[in-house]
Structure formats: C-alpha cells, structure tokens
XYZ file of C-alpha atoms in Angstrom:
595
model
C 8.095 123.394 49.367
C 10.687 125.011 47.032
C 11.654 122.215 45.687
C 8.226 121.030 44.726
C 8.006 124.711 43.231
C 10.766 124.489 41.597
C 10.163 121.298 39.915
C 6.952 121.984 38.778
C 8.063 125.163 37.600
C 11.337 123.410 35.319
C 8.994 120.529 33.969
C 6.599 123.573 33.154
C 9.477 125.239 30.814
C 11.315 122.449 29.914
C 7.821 121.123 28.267
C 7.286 124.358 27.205
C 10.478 124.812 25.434
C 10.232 120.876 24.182
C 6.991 121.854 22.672
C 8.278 124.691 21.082
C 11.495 122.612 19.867
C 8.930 120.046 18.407
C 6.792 122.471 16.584
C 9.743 124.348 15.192
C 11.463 121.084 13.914
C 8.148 119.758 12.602
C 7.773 123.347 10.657
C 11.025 123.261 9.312
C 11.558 119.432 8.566
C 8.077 120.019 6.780
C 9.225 122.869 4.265
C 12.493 121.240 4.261
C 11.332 117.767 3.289
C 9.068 120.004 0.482
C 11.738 121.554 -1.035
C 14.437 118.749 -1.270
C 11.435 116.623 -2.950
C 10.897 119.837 -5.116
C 14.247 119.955 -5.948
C 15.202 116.220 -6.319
C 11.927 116.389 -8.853
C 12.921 119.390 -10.396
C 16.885 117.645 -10.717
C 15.123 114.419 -11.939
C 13.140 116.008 -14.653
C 16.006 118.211 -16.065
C 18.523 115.091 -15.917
C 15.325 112.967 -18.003
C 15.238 115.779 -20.293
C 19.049 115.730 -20.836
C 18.835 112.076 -21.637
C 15.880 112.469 -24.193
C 17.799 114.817 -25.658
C 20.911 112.315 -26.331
C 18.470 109.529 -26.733
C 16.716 111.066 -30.000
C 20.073 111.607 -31.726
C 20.717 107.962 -31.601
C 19.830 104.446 -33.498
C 17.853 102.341 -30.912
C 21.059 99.548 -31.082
C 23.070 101.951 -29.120
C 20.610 102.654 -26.839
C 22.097 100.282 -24.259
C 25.254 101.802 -24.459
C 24.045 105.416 -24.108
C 21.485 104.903 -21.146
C 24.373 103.067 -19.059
C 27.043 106.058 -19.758
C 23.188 108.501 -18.709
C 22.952 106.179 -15.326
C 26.542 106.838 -14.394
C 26.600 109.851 -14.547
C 22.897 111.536 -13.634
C 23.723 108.878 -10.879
C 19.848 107.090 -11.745
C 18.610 104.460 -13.122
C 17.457 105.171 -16.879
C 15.010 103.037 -19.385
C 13.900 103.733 -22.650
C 10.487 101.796 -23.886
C 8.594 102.077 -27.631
C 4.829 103.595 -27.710
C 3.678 100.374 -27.515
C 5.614 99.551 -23.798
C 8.700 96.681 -24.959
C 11.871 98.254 -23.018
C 14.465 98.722 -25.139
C 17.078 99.408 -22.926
C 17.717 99.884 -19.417
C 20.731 100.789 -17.264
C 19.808 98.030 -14.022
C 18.861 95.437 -15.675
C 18.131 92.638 -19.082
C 15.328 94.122 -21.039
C 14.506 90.865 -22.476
C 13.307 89.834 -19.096
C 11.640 92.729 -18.287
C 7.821 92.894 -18.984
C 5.831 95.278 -20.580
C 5.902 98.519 -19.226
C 2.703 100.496 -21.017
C 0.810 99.956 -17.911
C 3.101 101.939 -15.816
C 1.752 105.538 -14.744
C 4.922 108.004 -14.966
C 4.971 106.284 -19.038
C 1.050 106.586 -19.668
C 1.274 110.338 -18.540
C 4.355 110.552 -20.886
C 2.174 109.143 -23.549
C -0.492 111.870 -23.035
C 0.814 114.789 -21.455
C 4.779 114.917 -22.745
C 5.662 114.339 -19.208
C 5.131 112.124 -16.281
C 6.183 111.138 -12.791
C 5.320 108.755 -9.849
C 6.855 106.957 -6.597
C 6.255 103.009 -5.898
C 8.400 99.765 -5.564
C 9.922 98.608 -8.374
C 8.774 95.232 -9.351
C 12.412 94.619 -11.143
C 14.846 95.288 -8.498
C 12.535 95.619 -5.404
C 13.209 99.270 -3.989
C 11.213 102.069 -3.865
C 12.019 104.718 -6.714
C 11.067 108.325 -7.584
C 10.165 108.302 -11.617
C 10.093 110.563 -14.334
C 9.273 110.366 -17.694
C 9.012 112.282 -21.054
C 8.425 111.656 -24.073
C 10.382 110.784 -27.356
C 10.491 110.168 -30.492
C 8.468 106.601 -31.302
C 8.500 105.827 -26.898
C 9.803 107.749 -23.825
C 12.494 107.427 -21.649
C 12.156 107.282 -17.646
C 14.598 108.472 -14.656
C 13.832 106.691 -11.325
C 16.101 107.163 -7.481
C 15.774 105.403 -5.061
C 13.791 107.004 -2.313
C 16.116 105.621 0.474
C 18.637 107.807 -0.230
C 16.135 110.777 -0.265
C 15.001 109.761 3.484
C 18.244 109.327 4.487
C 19.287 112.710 3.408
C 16.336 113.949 5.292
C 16.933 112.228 7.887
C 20.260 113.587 8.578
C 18.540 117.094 7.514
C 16.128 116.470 10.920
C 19.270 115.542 13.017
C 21.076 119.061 11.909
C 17.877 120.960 12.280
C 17.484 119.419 15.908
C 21.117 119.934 16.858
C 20.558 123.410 16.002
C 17.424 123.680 17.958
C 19.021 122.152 20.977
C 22.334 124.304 20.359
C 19.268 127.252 20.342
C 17.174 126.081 23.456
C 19.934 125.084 25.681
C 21.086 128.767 26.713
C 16.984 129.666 27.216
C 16.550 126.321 29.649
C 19.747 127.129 31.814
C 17.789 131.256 31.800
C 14.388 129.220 32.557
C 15.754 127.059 35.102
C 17.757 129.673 36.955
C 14.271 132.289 37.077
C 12.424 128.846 38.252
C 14.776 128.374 40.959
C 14.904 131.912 41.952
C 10.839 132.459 41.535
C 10.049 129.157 43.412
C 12.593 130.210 46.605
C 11.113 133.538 47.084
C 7.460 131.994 46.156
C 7.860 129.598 48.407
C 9.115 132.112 50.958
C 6.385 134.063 50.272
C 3.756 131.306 50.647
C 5.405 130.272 54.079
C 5.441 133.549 55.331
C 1.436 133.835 54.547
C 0.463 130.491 55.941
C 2.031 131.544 59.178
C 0.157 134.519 59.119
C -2.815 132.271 58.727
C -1.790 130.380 61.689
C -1.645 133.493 64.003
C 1.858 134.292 64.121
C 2.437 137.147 63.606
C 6.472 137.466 65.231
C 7.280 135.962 61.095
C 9.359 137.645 58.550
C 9.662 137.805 55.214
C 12.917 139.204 53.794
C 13.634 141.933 51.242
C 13.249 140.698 47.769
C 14.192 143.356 45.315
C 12.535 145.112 42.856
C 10.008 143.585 40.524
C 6.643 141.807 40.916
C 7.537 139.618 43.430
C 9.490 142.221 45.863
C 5.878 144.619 45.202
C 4.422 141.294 46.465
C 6.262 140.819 49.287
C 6.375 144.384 50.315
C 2.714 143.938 50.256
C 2.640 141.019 52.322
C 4.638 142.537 54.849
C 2.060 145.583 55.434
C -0.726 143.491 55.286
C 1.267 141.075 58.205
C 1.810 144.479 60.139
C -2.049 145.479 60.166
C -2.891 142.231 60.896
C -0.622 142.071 63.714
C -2.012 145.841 65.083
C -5.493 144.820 64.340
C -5.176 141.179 66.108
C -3.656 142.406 69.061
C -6.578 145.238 69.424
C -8.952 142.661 68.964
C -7.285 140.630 71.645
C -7.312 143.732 73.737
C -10.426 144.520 73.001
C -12.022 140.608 73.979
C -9.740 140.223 77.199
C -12.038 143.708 78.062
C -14.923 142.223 76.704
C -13.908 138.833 78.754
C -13.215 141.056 82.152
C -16.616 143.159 81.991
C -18.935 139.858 81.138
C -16.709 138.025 84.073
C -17.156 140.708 86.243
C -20.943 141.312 86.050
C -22.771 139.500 88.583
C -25.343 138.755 86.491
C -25.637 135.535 84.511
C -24.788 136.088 81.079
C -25.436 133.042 78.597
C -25.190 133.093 75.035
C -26.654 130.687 72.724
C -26.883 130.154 68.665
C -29.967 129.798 66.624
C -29.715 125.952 67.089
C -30.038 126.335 70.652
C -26.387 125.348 71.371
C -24.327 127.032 74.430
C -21.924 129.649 73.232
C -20.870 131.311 76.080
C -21.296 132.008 79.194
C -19.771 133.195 82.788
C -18.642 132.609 86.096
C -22.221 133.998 87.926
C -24.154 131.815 85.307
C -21.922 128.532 86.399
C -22.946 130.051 90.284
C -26.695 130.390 89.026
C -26.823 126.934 87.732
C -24.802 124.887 90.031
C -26.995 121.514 88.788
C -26.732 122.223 85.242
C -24.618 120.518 82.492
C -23.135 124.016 81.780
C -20.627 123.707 78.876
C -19.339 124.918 75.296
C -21.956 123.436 73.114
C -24.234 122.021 75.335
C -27.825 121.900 74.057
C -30.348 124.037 75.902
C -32.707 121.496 77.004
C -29.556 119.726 78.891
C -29.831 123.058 81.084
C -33.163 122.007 83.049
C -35.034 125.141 82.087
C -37.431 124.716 79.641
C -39.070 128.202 79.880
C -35.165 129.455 78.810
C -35.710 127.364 75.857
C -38.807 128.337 74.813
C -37.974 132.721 75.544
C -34.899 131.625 73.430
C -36.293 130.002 70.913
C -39.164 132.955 70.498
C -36.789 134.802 70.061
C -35.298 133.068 66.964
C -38.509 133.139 65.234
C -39.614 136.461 65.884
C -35.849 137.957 66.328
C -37.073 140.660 68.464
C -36.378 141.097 72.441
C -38.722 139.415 75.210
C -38.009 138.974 78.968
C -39.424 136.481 81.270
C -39.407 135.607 85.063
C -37.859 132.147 85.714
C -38.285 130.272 89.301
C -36.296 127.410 90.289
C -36.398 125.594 93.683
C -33.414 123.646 93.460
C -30.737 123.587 94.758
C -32.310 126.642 96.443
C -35.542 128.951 95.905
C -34.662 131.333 93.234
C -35.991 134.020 90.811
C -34.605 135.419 87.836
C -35.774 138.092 85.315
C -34.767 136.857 81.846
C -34.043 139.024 79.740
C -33.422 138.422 75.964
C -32.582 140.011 72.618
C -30.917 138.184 68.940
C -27.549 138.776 67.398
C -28.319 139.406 63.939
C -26.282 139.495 60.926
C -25.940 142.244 58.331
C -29.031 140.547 56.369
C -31.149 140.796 59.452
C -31.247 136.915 60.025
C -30.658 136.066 64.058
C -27.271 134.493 64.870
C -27.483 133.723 68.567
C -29.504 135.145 71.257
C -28.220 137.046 74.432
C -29.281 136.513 77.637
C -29.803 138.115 80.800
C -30.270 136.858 83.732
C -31.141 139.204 87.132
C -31.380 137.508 90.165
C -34.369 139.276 91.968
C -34.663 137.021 94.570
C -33.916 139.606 97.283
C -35.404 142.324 95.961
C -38.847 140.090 95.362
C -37.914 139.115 99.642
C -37.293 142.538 100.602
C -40.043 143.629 98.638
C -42.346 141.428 100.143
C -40.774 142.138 103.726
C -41.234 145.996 103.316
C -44.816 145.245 102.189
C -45.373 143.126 105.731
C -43.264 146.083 107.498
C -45.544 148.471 106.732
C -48.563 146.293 108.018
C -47.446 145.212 110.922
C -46.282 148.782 111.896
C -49.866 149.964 111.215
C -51.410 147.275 112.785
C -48.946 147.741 116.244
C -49.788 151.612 115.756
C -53.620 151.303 115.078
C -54.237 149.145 118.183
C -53.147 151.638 121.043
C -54.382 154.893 119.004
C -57.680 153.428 118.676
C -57.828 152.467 122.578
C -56.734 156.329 123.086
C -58.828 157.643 120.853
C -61.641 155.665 122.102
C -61.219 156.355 125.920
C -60.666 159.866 125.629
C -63.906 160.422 123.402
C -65.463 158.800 126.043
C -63.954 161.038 128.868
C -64.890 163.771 126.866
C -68.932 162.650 126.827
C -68.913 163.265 130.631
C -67.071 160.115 131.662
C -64.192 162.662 133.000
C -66.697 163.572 136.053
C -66.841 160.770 137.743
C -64.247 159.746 140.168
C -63.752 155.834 139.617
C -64.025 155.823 136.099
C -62.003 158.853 134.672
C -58.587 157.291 136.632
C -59.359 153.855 135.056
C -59.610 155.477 131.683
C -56.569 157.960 132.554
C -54.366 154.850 133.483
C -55.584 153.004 130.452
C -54.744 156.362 128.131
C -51.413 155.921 129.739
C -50.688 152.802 129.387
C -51.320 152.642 125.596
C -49.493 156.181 125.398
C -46.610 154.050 126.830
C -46.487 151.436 124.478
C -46.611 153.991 121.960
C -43.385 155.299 123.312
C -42.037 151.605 123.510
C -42.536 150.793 119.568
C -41.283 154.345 118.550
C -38.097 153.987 120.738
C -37.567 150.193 119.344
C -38.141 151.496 115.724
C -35.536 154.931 116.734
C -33.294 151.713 117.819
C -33.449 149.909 114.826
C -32.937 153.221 112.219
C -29.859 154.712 114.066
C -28.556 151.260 113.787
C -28.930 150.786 110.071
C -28.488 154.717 108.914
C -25.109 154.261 111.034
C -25.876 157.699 113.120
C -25.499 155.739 116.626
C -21.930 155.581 117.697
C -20.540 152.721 119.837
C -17.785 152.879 122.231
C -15.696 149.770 121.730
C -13.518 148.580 124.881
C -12.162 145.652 126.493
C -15.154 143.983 128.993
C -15.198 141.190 131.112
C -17.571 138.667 130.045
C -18.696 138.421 134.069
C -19.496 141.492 134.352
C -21.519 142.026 131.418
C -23.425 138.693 131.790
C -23.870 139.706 135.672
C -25.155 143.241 134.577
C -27.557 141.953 132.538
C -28.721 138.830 135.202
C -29.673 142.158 137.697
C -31.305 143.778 135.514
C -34.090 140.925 134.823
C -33.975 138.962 138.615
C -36.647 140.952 139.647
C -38.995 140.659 137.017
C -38.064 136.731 137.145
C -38.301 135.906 140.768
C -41.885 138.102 140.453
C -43.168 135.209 137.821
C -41.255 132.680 139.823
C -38.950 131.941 137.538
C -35.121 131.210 138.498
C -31.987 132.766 137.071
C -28.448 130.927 136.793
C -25.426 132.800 135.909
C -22.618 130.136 134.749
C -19.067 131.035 136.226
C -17.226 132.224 133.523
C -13.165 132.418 133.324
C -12.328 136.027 134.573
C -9.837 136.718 132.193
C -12.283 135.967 129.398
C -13.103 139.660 128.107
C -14.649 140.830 124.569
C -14.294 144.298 123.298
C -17.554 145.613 122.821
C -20.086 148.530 123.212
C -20.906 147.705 126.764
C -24.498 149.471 126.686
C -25.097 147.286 123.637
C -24.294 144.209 124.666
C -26.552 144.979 127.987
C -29.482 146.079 126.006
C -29.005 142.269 123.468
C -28.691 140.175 126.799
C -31.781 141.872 128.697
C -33.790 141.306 125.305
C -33.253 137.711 125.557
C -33.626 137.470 128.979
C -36.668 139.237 129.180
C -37.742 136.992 126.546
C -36.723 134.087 127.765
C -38.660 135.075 131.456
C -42.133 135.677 129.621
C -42.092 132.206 127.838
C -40.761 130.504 130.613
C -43.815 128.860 133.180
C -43.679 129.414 137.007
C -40.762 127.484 138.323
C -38.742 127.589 134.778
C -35.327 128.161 135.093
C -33.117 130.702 132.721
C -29.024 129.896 132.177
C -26.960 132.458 131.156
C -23.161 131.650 130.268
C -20.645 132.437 128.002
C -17.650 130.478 126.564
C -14.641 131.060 124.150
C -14.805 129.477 120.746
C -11.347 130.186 118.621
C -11.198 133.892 118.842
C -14.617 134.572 119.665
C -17.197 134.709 122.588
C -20.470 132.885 122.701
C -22.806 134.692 124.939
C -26.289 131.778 125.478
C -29.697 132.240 127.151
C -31.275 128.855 127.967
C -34.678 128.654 129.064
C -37.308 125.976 129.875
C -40.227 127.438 128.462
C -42.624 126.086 125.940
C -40.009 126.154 122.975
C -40.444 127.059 119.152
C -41.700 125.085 116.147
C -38.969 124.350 113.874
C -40.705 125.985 110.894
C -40.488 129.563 112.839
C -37.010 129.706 113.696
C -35.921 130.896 110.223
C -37.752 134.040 110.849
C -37.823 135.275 114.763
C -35.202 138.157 114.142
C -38.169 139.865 111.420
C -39.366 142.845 112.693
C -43.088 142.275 114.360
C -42.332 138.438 113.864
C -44.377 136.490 116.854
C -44.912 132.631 117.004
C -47.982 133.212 119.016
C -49.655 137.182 118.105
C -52.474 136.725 120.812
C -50.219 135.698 123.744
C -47.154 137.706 122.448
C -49.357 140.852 122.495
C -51.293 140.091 126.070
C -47.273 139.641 127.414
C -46.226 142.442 126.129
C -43.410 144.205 124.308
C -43.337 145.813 120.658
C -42.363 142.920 118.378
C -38.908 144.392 117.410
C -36.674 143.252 120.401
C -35.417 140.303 118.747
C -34.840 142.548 115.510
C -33.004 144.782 117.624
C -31.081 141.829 119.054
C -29.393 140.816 115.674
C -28.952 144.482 114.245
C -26.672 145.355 117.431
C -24.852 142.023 117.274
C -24.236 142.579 113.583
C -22.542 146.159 114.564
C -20.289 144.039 116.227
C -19.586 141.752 113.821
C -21.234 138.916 115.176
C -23.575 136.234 114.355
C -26.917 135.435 115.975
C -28.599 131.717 116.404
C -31.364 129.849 118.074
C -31.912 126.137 118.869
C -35.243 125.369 120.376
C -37.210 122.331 121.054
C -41.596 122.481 121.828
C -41.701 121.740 125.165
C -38.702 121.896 126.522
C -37.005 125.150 125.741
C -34.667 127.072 123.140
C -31.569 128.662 123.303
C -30.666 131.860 122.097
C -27.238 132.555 121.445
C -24.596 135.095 119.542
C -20.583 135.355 119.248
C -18.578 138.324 119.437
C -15.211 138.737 118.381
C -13.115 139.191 120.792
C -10.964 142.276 119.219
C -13.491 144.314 116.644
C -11.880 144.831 113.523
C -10.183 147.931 112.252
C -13.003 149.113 110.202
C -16.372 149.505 111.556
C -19.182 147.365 110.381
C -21.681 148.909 107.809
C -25.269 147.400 107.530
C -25.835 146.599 103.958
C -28.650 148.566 102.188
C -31.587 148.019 102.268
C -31.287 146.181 105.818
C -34.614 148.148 106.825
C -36.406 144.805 105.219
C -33.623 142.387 104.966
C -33.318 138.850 106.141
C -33.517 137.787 109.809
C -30.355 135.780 109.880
C-alpha cells in the first residue's frame, strides 16, 4: 500500500511540476520569441535605413558594388529596384535574371507608406526570408534574413530556458518526492491501522508521528481506536448478559424481522419446538405455526402489541400464551417483532384439576351430610321414640359420621404431606418384615371375601431405609384395593425384588383389571374407574393419591400395569439409602399430575 501511495503521490507532483515547467517555458519562449522578432525587425529596419542612406549618395552603376560591401557587412541580403519594379542590383544574385519585383508586398508598402516589411520564401534562392523595405530616391531598397537562422537561435533560446527550468525544478522534485514518500508511509500506516479497526481488532497500533497534520491525525485515530475498544468490549459485555438472561429464561424467546425471517432465538424455544426447522433465517411459515405468523405479522402492520394462545398436539399436547410487541426504529417504522412464549400447559392442568378438586370434595362431602342431615330431621319429627327405628337411623348417622372422619383424615394425610409438616423417621427395614406387616394387616378382611393372600419369599438381607409407618400405610392401600376388586376366590401376590440400587415393592391381583385409557389418571385425588361400585365398596377416593404422595417423600416412583379381566399390578421402588436431603413436593402438588 505505500508504495501504491507513494507512486501516485510522485506522478501527482512530478505532473504537477511538468505542467508548471511547460507553462513557464511556453510563457517565456512566447515573450522571448516576441522580442528577438522585435528586435531582429527593429535591427533589420535600422540596417535598411543605413543602406538607403549610402544608396542615395550614389550613381545607380555602382549600385552593385555598394549593396555587396551593405550584405557583408549588415550580414543580409540587400536589393535595390526602380518605382517601376526592374532590380537594379542585388547582393545574392544576377539582376538580369531576376523578374520584376513591383508585385512584391514589403516594396508596394515602400511605395505607399515609406516603409515596408513581410516574411515568405524567396522565389530566387528558395529560403524563407524576413524583408524590409524603404523607400528611395526614384525606387527602394529591401533587407531580407533568412528565418532559419532566427529559429535556430530560438531554438537554442528554448533549450537554455528549459535547462534552467530543469536546473530550477530538480531541487523542488527531490523536496516533493521525499514529502511523498514520507506522507504515503505514515498515510498508509494510518489507513492500515483504521482498516484493522474496521475489522475488529482492536490489540493494533499506530505509532507516534510528530507534529503536524498528520501526527493531529493519528493522535486522533488512536483515541478514537481506544473508545472503540472500551465501547466494543462493553457492548460485548453487555450482549454475553443479554445472551445469559435470554438463555436462561425458560420461556421461549423468538425474534423475527418485518419479513418474517428468524432472528433469534433460544435454547427453551429449540425445547418448545422440537419438530420445527428452527434456524438463523428461517422463514416463519417453515415453523408449522401459522397462528405465530399471522400474531406476527399483525403486528407489523399495526406495530402495536397483541398476545395469543397457541395449542399444538405434536410431539405432545401443549399450550402457549403468545405474547408479542415490534422493535421499532427511531422513525417509528417496526424492525422485528419479539416474542413470548409461556408455556401454560400446567397451570391450564392444574387449573383444571383444582377446579375438579373442589367438586369432587363437595360432592364426597354433600353425600354423607345430606344422609345426616336427613336422618336426624327425621329423628327429630318423633322417629327418636320408637325402639327399632331410632338405632337404625343412629347406626346410619354413624356410619356416614364415619366416613366423614375417613375423607377428612385422607385429605389431613395428603396436606401434611405436601405442606412438609409430617416428619418421617428414615431407618434401615427389612423388606420381609414390612411386606409381612402389611399381609396381616389385610388377611382378615381377605379371607372374609374369600380371597387368598401370597407373600413371595424375599432375600432377608434385602432391607430399604424408609419411614416404616409409611411404607405400611402405601402397602395396606394397595392391598386393600387390590381385595375389593378382586372376586371370591381371587388371589393377591405381594413381593418385592432389588432392581440396581432400588426396591420394587408389587401387589398383583386377579380382579377385573383397568381400561388402558384410565391408568394415566388413578393416583388423582377422587379418581374412580367405576363411581357407583367404588362408592357402594367403600373408601374416600384419595388412597391411591395418598399412595404416590408418600412414595414420592421417599423418593420413589409409582406404576401400574393392568389388563380387563385378568388383573393389574400395582407397584413402586424405593431407594434403598434416602438421599442426604429430604424430598420437597413441588408447589402446587395440591392439583398436580398423578404420575
């Protein structure tokens, strides 16, 4: 790069100081040429006079004589002609031969004016002369040069006048080209030094440069380097924040421009939109949601802020609230457009679990009161006198006072559980005993309906530390499940086996088994397959609730595998050492999901 500076800076001065050359040495070759032709003219005219002078004091017989001895020494060619044009002498050649010369213009303005002059070839001896002429006494005589000699004496006039010009120029060139070479290195430095500030790199340097323009300049540059430096890295700062916050959010953040192209987005939207053909530049209708493209392009148009719900069932159910607003530019025309997106899913489920809470708890509360309420009005009308039917009522007001109890303890259960205020007293148990506790427990009630109970031997060294009380109150759930939807002469299996670190604790029965499409939801509070049957068997509705809260205070899992008409399973694992911590039920577990 300097060197393309620097030669376009010397061809700029050397033309410069050649055009200045040429316009000097066509200004002075110009008045120089003028004057030697004034003088040569004025010479010419004086030496004619001279001869006209010498010419008039003579008989025309030595005219010859006298215009040769003129020639010699005015160092021209000299002719004397009468008025009427016949030569009578001349220094160059016969004038016998020569032809009239009345015609010629220097003589005619003799003739008229006393004087005359003129420049052509001569048609005697060929050359180009300069003539003068005056007149005399009874003709005129005539000077004439040759003009060759006059260009040749201004031609070597031009070659001094150049010499000197070059002699004059030289000393400013080797100044020119020297301030060239120096102004093109630190130009070029200086041009370097930008264009890698252009590029981002900021680490360049630009050395001192003096004092003058170009070290103002440079001292400039270098400032302007160091703010851009400080204000690139706070910018980087400021987006690897920016980049950490929008990463961070669990909400889907997408950003698109008023062409509906992808700008940017994060890491939850890529989660949000597993199936989509998420990318930098990717056109929104590639996306699979037209109602984003339409909020989006509304948006656009109107440039003002709008928010939309957006369900998708693949690869899963899901809904999102969409929320919207534009980028706009100082002028108030919309850039891109933000968006939002809030998965609500849960909150829409929980919502709508809370909402089926609170009915079913009104309905399970509203049956029994009303029985109570309606048996002791009727005791109260007199029935409360007679003998048979005030202890039917009595034991029916009990009975219903009872289940009362039941659902109040379950739901006592299930809150302590969640709001963390029951403790648990983790130890080492054998798996045998606690699966034999709980087999006691529910034999009677069994072998009443005729149903059998098998206990599978389980390795006695296989032991699980757990809330024993717990653990006995999950197993005689399912047990006492499994015994009311088992027929007479069912059979319940209860076992337990290791599985890599954990114990799986099963009840088996051979009861009428669950449709497929109910499993997903038989740990939901009040949940029942069959309401009419579940309710004339018994029980509150929450025991299977209760089942998976208590096994998730253990950090455990719960499952189910059932088959209509020939049984189901119900099953859950246990660690077998509980973790340091203790396990916290998420918020809002009140109404969350069964599994």
């Amino acid at each position: 790069m300097t060197r393309r500076i620097f030669l376009k800076l010397a061809l700029t001065v050397a033309a410069l100081l050649a055009l200045v050359g040429l316009g000097a040495q066509y200004l002075v070759t110009g008045v120089t040429e003028r004057n030697l032709r004034g003088d040569v003219q004025a010479s010419l005219a004086e030496k004619t006079q001279m001869a006209r002078t010498i010419l008039e004091n003579l008989p025309e017989d030595q005219y010859r004589h006298a215009v040769e001895t003129i020639a010699q020494q005015a160092h021209a060619r000299v002719t004397v002609i009468r008025r009427d044009g016949t030569v009578l002498a001349d220094s160059d050649a016969d004038p016998a031969s020569m032809e009239n010369h009345a015609g010629r213009p220097e003589f005619m303005a003799a003739f008229e004016t006393g004087q005359g002059e003129g420049s052509r070839v001569s048609n005697t001896i060929g050359q180009e002369l300069l003539y003068y002429a005056v007149r005399m006494e009874g003709g005129a005589v005539r000077l004439a040069l040759p003009a060759p000699e006059i260009r040749a004496r201004l031609a070597e006039l031009r070659w001094q006048i150049v010499k000197m010009l070059l002699l004059a120029l030289a000393p400013a060139l080797i100044v020119a080209l020297y301030l060239s070479r120096k102004f093109s290195s630190q130009f070029s430095q200086i041009t370097t030094y930008a264009q890698k500030l252009a590029k981002g790199d900021f680490r360049a340097r630009l050395p001192q440069m003096g004092r003058g323009e170009m070290g103002d300049l440079a001292l400039t540059l270098r400032r302007t380097g160091e703010q851009l430096r400080s204000t690139f890295e706070q910018l980087q700062e400021e987006r690897s924040r920016f980049a950490a916050a929008v990463n961070g959010i669990g909400e889907g953040i997408f950003v698109a421009d008023r062409k509906l192209r992808t700008v940017l987005y994060n890491p939850a939207m890529e989660q949000m939109l597993p199936q989509a053909r998420l990318y930098k530049g990717a056109e929104l209708h590639e996306l699979g949601l037209p109602e984003l493209t339409e909020l989006i392009e509304q948006v656009v148009e109107s440039g003002e802020a709008y928010a939309v719900d957006i369900a998708v069932h693949e690869p899963e159910e899901r809904l999102w609230k969409v929320s919207c607003a534009p980028i706009q530019s100082r002028k108030g025309k919309v850039q891109a457009v933000v968006a939002v997106f809030f998965d609500i899913t849960e909150l829409e489920r929980v919502d709508r679990m809370r909402k089926d809470f609170v009915i079913n708890v009104s309905h399970e509360l509203r049956t029994p009161l009303a029985a109570i309420q309606g048996y002791a009005e009727t005791l109260l009308d007199g029935a409360i006198d007679e003998p048979g039917t005030n202890r039917r009522f009595m034991k029916i007001l009990w009975q219903n006072a009872e289940r009362l109890a039941e659902l109040t303890a379950d739901l006592m259960t299930l809150s302590q559980i969640e709001v963390k205020t029951r403790e648990f007293a983790f130890s080492p148990h054998p798996v045998h005993e606690l699966l034999a506790q709980a087999v006691d427990s529910i034999r009677a009630i069994a072998e009443k309906k005729g149903v059998r109970v098998h206990l599978e031997p389980v390795p006695a060294e296989l032991t699980v530390e757990c809330d024993s009380g717990a653990i006995h109150q999950v197993l005689t759930n399912l047990l006492d499940n499994a015994a009311k939807y088992t027929p007479e002469g069912g059979l319940l299996t209860v076992g337990a086996r290791p599985r890599e670190g954990r114990v799986e604790f099963f009840v088996r029965d051979s009861g009428v088994g669950i449709p497929a499409q109910h499993i997903p939801r038989l740990f939901e509070r009040f949940y029942r397959v069959d309401k009419a049957r579940s309710r004339e068997l018994g029980g509150t509705g929450l025991g299977l609730a209760i089942v998976k809260h208590l096994v998730m205070a253990h950090h455990g899992t719960v499952g189910v595998e059932s088959e209509p008409g020939v049984g189901s399973t119900f099953s859950f694992e246990l660690p077998m050492r509980q973790p340091a911590e203790t396990f916290e039920i998420r918020q809002g577990s009140l109404f969350e999901s069964p599994l």
